[in-house]
PDB file of C-alpha atoms in Angstrom:
ATOM      1  CA  UNK I 139    -108.586  81.795  58.456  1.00 44.00           C
ATOM      2  CA  UNK I 140    -109.849  78.802  56.052  1.00 45.00           C
ATOM      3  CA  UNK I 141    -112.566  79.618  53.488  1.00 43.00           C
ATOM      4  CA  UNK I 142    -116.124  78.455  53.825  1.00 44.00           C
ATOM      5  CA  UNK I 143    -115.722  75.742  50.905  1.00 43.00           C
ATOM      6  CA  UNK I 144    -112.596  74.286  52.944  1.00 44.00           C
ATOM      7  CA  UNK I 145    -114.822  74.180  56.136  1.00 43.00           C
ATOM      8  CA  UNK I 146    -117.444  72.306  54.382  1.00 45.00           C
ATOM      9  CA  UNK I 147    -115.367  69.900  52.859  1.00 49.00           C
ATOM     10  CA  UNK I 148    -113.566  69.223  55.989  1.00 48.00           C
ATOM     11  CA  UNK I 149    -117.038  68.771  57.863  1.00 53.00           C
ATOM     12  CA  UNK I 150    -118.243  66.444  55.081  1.00 49.00           C
ATOM     13  CA  UNK I 151    -115.384  64.342  55.348  1.00 52.00           C
ATOM     14  CA  UNK I 152    -116.113  64.351  59.184  1.00 54.00           C
ATOM     15  CA  UNK I 153    -119.854  63.135  58.535  1.00 53.00           C
ATOM     16  CA  UNK I 154    -118.748  60.617  56.500  1.00 46.00           C
ATOM     17  CA  UNK I 155    -115.757  59.044  58.464  1.00 49.00           C
ATOM     18  CA  UNK I 156    -116.105  56.529  60.818  1.00 48.00           C
ATOM     19  CA  UNK I 157    -119.247  55.466  62.796  1.00 50.00           C
ATOM     20  CA  UNK I 158    -121.512  58.300  62.896  1.00 50.00           C
ATOM     21  CA  UNK I 159    -122.286  60.025  66.019  1.00 56.00           C
ATOM     22  CA  UNK I 160    -124.556  62.936  67.288  1.00 59.00           C
ATOM     23  CA  UNK I 161    -121.332  64.567  68.399  1.00 63.00           C
ATOM     24  CA  UNK I 162    -120.142  65.378  65.034  1.00 84.00           C
ATOM     25  CA  UNK I 163    -123.246  67.278  64.177  1.00 92.00           C
ATOM     26  CA  UNK I 164    -123.349  70.823  64.427  1.00 93.00           C
ATOM     27  CA  UNK I 165    -126.175  73.126  65.407  1.00 94.00           C
ATOM     28  CA  UNK I 166    -126.673  73.794  61.869  1.00 96.00           C
ATOM     29  CA  UNK I 167    -126.891  70.150  60.774  1.00 96.00           C
ATOM     30  CA  UNK I 168    -129.225  69.622  63.670  1.00 95.00           C
ATOM     31  CA  UNK I 169    -131.658  72.513  62.782  1.00 96.00           C
ATOM     32  CA  UNK I 170    -131.354  71.146  58.856  1.00 97.00           C
ATOM     33  CA  UNK I 171    -132.486  67.740  60.088  1.00 96.00           C
ATOM     34  CA  UNK I 172    -135.160  69.083  62.245  1.00 95.00           C
ATOM     35  CA  UNK I 173    -136.715  71.061  59.378  1.00 95.00           C
ATOM     36  CA  UNK I 174    -136.407  68.452  56.973  1.00 96.00           C
ATOM     37  CA  UNK I 175    -138.077  66.093  59.188  1.00 94.00           C
ATOM     38  CA  UNK I 176    -140.762  68.359  59.673  1.00 91.00           C
ATOM     39  CA  UNK I 177    -141.214  69.223  55.973  1.00 93.00           C
ATOM     40  CA  UNK I 178    -139.253  67.703  53.744  1.00 93.00           C
ATOM     41  CA  UNK I 179    -140.957  69.404  50.587  1.00 94.00           C
ATOM     42  CA  UNK I 180    -139.525  72.587  51.453  1.00 96.00           C
ATOM     43  CA  UNK I 181    -136.830  74.185  48.696  1.00 97.00           C
ATOM     44  CA  UNK I 182    -133.146  74.589  49.417  1.00 97.00           C
ATOM     45  CA  UNK I 183    -133.754  78.263  49.394  1.00 98.00           C
ATOM     46  CA  UNK I 184    -136.620  78.209  52.433  1.00 97.00           C
ATOM     47  CA  UNK I 185    -134.534  75.679  54.484  1.00 98.00           C
ATOM     48  CA  UNK I 186    -131.297  77.684  53.717  1.00 98.00           C
ATOM     49  CA  UNK I 187    -133.452  80.907  55.290  1.00 98.00           C
ATOM     50  CA  UNK I 188    -134.874  78.753  58.627  1.00 97.00           C
ATOM     51  CA  UNK I 189    -131.504  77.304  59.556  1.00 98.00           C
ATOM     52  CA  UNK I 190    -129.582  80.896  58.853  1.00 97.00           C
ATOM     53  CA  UNK I 191    -127.332  80.066  56.086  1.00 98.00           C
ATOM     54  CA  UNK I 192    -126.879  80.648  52.204  1.00 97.00           C
ATOM     55  CA  UNK I 193    -128.351  78.165  49.967  1.00 97.00           C
ATOM     56  CA  UNK I 194    -124.982  77.076  48.422  1.00 97.00           C
ATOM     57  CA  UNK I 195    -123.658  75.609  51.843  1.00 97.00           C
ATOM     58  CA  UNK I 196    -127.115  74.450  52.873  1.00 97.00           C
ATOM     59  CA  UNK I 197    -127.465  72.231  49.654  1.00 97.00           C
ATOM     60  CA  UNK I 198    -123.685  70.755  50.234  1.00 97.00           C
ATOM     61  CA  UNK I 199    -124.950  69.894  54.209  1.00 97.00           C
ATOM     62  CA  UNK I 200    -127.930  68.348  53.315  1.00 97.00           C
ATOM     63  CA  UNK I 201    -126.115  66.403  50.698  1.00 97.00           C
ATOM     64  CA  UNK I 202    -123.247  65.524  52.886  1.00 95.00           C
ATOM     65  CA  UNK I 203    -125.978  64.144  55.372  1.00 95.00           C
ATOM     66  CA  UNK I 204    -127.774  61.932  52.548  1.00 95.00           C
ATOM     67  CA  UNK I 205    -124.173  60.485  51.849  1.00 95.00           C
ATOM     68  CA  UNK I 206    -123.766  59.730  55.717  1.00 93.00           C
ATOM     69  CA  UNK I 207    -126.907  58.346  55.762  1.00 93.00           C
ATOM     70  CA  UNK I 208    -128.515  60.626  58.160  1.00 94.00           C
ATOM     71  CA  UNK I 209    -131.281  61.323  55.568  1.00 95.00           C
ATOM     72  CA  UNK I 210    -132.298  57.923  54.166  1.00 94.00           C
ATOM     73  CA  UNK I 211    -134.963  59.385  52.140  1.00 94.00           C
ATOM     74  CA  UNK I 212    -138.203  61.565  51.148  1.00 93.00           C
ATOM     75  CA  UNK I 213    -142.000  60.344  51.259  1.00 90.00           C
ATOM     76  CA  UNK I 214    -145.392  61.952  51.438  1.00 90.00           C
ATOM     77  CA  UNK I 215    -147.653  61.024  54.235  1.00 89.00           C
ATOM     78  CA  UNK I 216    -150.900  59.839  53.034  1.00 91.00           C
ATOM     79  CA  UNK I 217    -154.221  59.644  54.517  1.00 92.00           C
ATOM     80  CA  UNK I 218    -154.800  55.799  54.294  1.00 92.00           C
ATOM     81  CA  UNK I 219    -158.572  56.053  55.106  1.00 91.00           C
ATOM     82  CA  UNK I 220    -159.235  58.517  52.362  1.00 95.00           C
ATOM     83  CA  UNK I 221    -157.724  56.340  49.864  1.00 95.00           C
ATOM     84  CA  UNK I 222    -159.768  53.294  51.156  1.00 96.00           C
ATOM     85  CA  UNK I 223    -157.747  51.591  53.717  1.00 96.00           C
ATOM     86  CA  UNK I 224    -160.243  51.874  56.650  1.00 96.00           C
ATOM     87  CA  UNK I 225    -158.594  48.940  58.930  1.00 97.00           C
ATOM     88  CA  UNK I 226    -155.348  49.958  60.566  1.00 96.00           C
ATOM     89  CA  UNK I 227    -154.075  46.928  62.489  1.00 97.00           C
ATOM     90  CA  UNK I 228    -151.161  45.892  64.697  1.00 98.00           C
ATOM     91  CA  UNK I 229    -150.303  41.868  64.395  1.00 98.00           C
ATOM     92  CA  UNK I 230    -147.877  40.444  67.050  1.00 98.00           C
ATOM     93  CA  UNK I 231    -146.246  37.211  65.564  1.00 98.00           C
ATOM     94  CA  UNK I 232    -144.480  34.702  67.381  1.00 97.00           C
ATOM     95  CA  UNK I 233    -142.452  32.230  65.573  1.00 97.00           C
ATOM     96  CA  UNK I 234    -141.961  28.583  66.266  1.00 96.00           C
ATOM     97  CA  UNK I 235    -138.198  28.443  65.311  1.00 95.00           C
ATOM     98  CA  UNK I 236    -135.931  31.408  65.512  1.00 92.00           C
ATOM     99  CA  UNK I 237    -133.116  29.645  63.206  1.00 95.00           C
ATOM    100  CA  UNK I 238    -131.922  32.272  60.993  1.00 96.00           C
ATOM    101  CA  UNK I 239    -132.757  30.597  57.641  1.00 96.00           C
ATOM    102  CA  UNK I 240    -136.704  30.660  59.166  1.00 96.00           C
ATOM    103  CA  UNK I 241    -136.032  34.367  60.335  1.00 96.00           C
ATOM    104  CA  UNK I 242    -135.241  34.965  56.771  1.00 96.00           C
ATOM    105  CA  UNK I 243    -137.931  33.378  55.144  1.00 96.00           C
ATOM    106  CA  UNK I 244    -140.596  35.231  57.457  1.00 97.00           C
ATOM    107  CA  UNK I 245    -139.105  38.564  56.831  1.00 97.00           C
ATOM    108  CA  UNK I 246    -138.978  37.757  52.849  1.00 97.00           C
ATOM    109  CA  UNK I 247    -142.752  36.997  52.950  1.00 97.00           C
ATOM    110  CA  UNK I 248    -143.461  39.866  54.983  1.00 97.00           C
ATOM    111  CA  UNK I 249    -141.657  42.359  52.897  1.00 97.00           C
ATOM    112  CA  UNK I 250    -143.633  41.257  50.029  1.00 96.00           C
ATOM    113  CA  UNK I 251    -146.808  41.603  51.590  1.00 96.00           C
ATOM    114  CA  UNK I 252    -148.713  45.073  50.252  1.00 95.00           C
ATOM    115  CA  UNK I 253    -150.779  45.070  53.299  1.00 96.00           C
ATOM    116  CA  UNK I 254    -148.032  45.265  56.000  1.00 97.00           C
ATOM    117  CA  UNK I 255    -146.637  48.598  56.164  1.00 96.00           C
ATOM    118  CA  UNK I 256    -144.046  48.250  59.187  1.00 96.00           C
ATOM    119  CA  UNK I 257    -142.531  45.496  60.604  1.00 98.00           C
ATOM    120  CA  UNK I 258    -140.315  45.427  63.676  1.00 97.00           C
ATOM    121  CA  UNK I 259    -138.180  42.588  65.054  1.00 97.00           C
ATOM    122  CA  UNK I 260    -138.882  42.528  68.641  1.00 96.00           C
ATOM    123  CA  UNK I 261    -137.043  40.956  71.989  1.00 95.00           C
ATOM    124  CA  UNK I 262    -138.889  39.168  74.428  1.00 93.00           C
ATOM    125  CA  UNK I 263    -142.563  37.102  73.912  1.00 92.00           C
ATOM    126  CA  UNK I 264    -143.166  38.511  70.464  1.00 96.00           C
ATOM    127  CA  UNK I 265    -140.643  37.954  67.937  1.00 97.00           C
ATOM    128  CA  UNK I 266    -142.429  40.487  65.287  1.00 98.00           C
ATOM    129  CA  UNK I 267    -145.005  43.358  65.489  1.00 98.00           C
ATOM    130  CA  UNK I 268    -146.579  44.568  61.981  1.00 98.00           C
ATOM    131  CA  UNK I 269    -148.425  47.526  61.477  1.00 97.00           C
ATOM    132  CA  UNK I 270    -150.971  46.626  58.407  1.00 97.00           C
ATOM    133  CA  UNK I 271    -153.709  48.199  56.164  1.00 97.00           C
ATOM    134  CA  UNK I 272    -156.930  46.485  54.871  1.00 97.00           C
ATOM    135  CA  UNK I 273    -159.733  48.263  53.063  1.00 97.00           C
ATOM    136  CA  UNK I 274    -162.223  46.187  55.427  1.00 97.00           C
ATOM    137  CA  UNK I 275    -163.000  43.475  57.849  1.00 96.00           C
ATOM    138  CA  UNK I 276    -163.096  41.070  55.654  1.00 97.00           C
ATOM    139  CA  UNK I 277    -159.933  41.296  53.936  1.00 97.00           C
ATOM    140  CA  UNK I 278    -158.221  41.998  57.273  1.00 95.00           C
ATOM    141  CA  UNK I 279    -159.641  38.707  58.570  1.00 96.00           C
ATOM    142  CA  UNK I 280    -158.034  37.060  55.303  1.00 97.00           C
ATOM    143  CA  UNK I 281    -155.164  38.710  55.686  1.00 96.00           C
ATOM    144  CA  UNK I 282    -154.811  36.972  59.503  1.00 97.00           C
ATOM    145  CA  UNK I 283    -155.779  34.098  57.916  1.00 97.00           C
ATOM    146  CA  UNK I 284    -152.678  33.572  55.285  1.00 97.00           C
ATOM    147  CA  UNK I 285    -150.200  35.115  58.200  1.00 97.00           C
ATOM    148  CA  UNK I 286    -151.267  32.554  60.714  1.00 97.00           C
ATOM    149  CA  UNK I 287    -150.894  29.748  57.793  1.00 97.00           C
ATOM    150  CA  UNK I 288    -147.387  30.621  57.662  1.00 96.00           C
ATOM    151  CA  UNK I 289    -145.405  27.423  58.038  1.00 92.00           C
ATOM    152  CA  UNK I 290    -143.286  29.009  60.757  1.00 95.00           C
ATOM    153  CA  UNK I 291    -145.822  31.048  62.541  1.00 97.00           C
ATOM    154  CA  UNK I 292    -146.838  29.533  65.828  1.00 97.00           C
ATOM    155  CA  UNK I 293    -149.315  32.111  66.791  1.00 96.00           C
ATOM    156  CA  UNK I 294    -150.703  35.607  65.982  1.00 97.00           C
ATOM    157  CA  UNK I 295    -152.189  38.239  67.984  1.00 98.00           C
ATOM    158  CA  UNK I 296    -153.897  41.325  66.627  1.00 97.00           C
ATOM    159  CA  UNK I 297    -155.300  44.677  67.800  1.00 97.00           C
ATOM    160  CA  UNK I 298    -157.328  46.843  65.626  1.00 96.00           C
ATOM    161  CA  UNK I 299    -156.607  50.619  65.965  1.00 96.00           C
ATOM    162  CA  UNK I 300    -159.414  52.517  66.656  1.00 95.00           C
ATOM    163  CA  UNK I 301    -157.547  56.413  66.290  1.00 92.00           C
ATOM    164  CA  UNK I 302    -154.176  57.661  65.848  1.00 91.00           C
ATOM    165  CA  UNK I 303    -153.469  59.389  68.951  1.00 94.00           C
ATOM    166  CA  UNK I 304    -149.528  60.781  68.113  1.00 92.00           C
ATOM    167  CA  UNK I 305    -147.805  60.442  64.676  1.00 88.00           C
ATOM    168  CA  UNK I 306    -144.264  62.066  64.721  1.00 86.00           C
ATOM    169  CA  UNK I 307    -140.867  61.241  62.835  1.00 83.00           C
ATOM    170  CA  UNK I 308    -138.849  58.913  64.884  1.00 82.00           C
ATOM    171  CA  UNK I 309    -136.100  61.364  65.508  1.00 87.00           C
ATOM    172  CA  UNK I 310    -136.943  63.413  68.749  1.00 84.00           C
ATOM    173  CA  UNK I 311    -135.539  66.917  68.258  1.00 78.00           C
ATOM    174  CA  UNK I 312    -136.605  68.344  71.776  1.00 66.00           C
TER     175      UNK I 312
END
């Protein structure tokens, strides 16, 4: 019977080798991911207790999941309105050119813009969807003016968000 350390080393090697597929995750890995996605601040001792293993192998598994790129980071979720960002909006951007240099230039500008919190490249009629924040409507209008004035932007449609109905982490663990 192999010792737990050798089993974990083999498990870590399997996670890191080849293209990653969900089938390589065992039940404990999935529980670790579910728990950390719900609360990334918990201690390793608490996490180990919740998933039913001792802390040392739990920490090794978390590190293996991080090294495999399944856990890409940890962050605090902030209330934007309490921090003075009262306007949340979505901007739907249609570009004039799909040439790679034009796409790269647009994406570089978007990455540098603090007001843009998320940017998704889309298929179909709209090229990009941006989730943006602003302190007030004037700042939002200024942002839309600056966005519309970018060289490769054909048109921009915007929608103000009234209320957040659902905000779940992106990976469902039904």
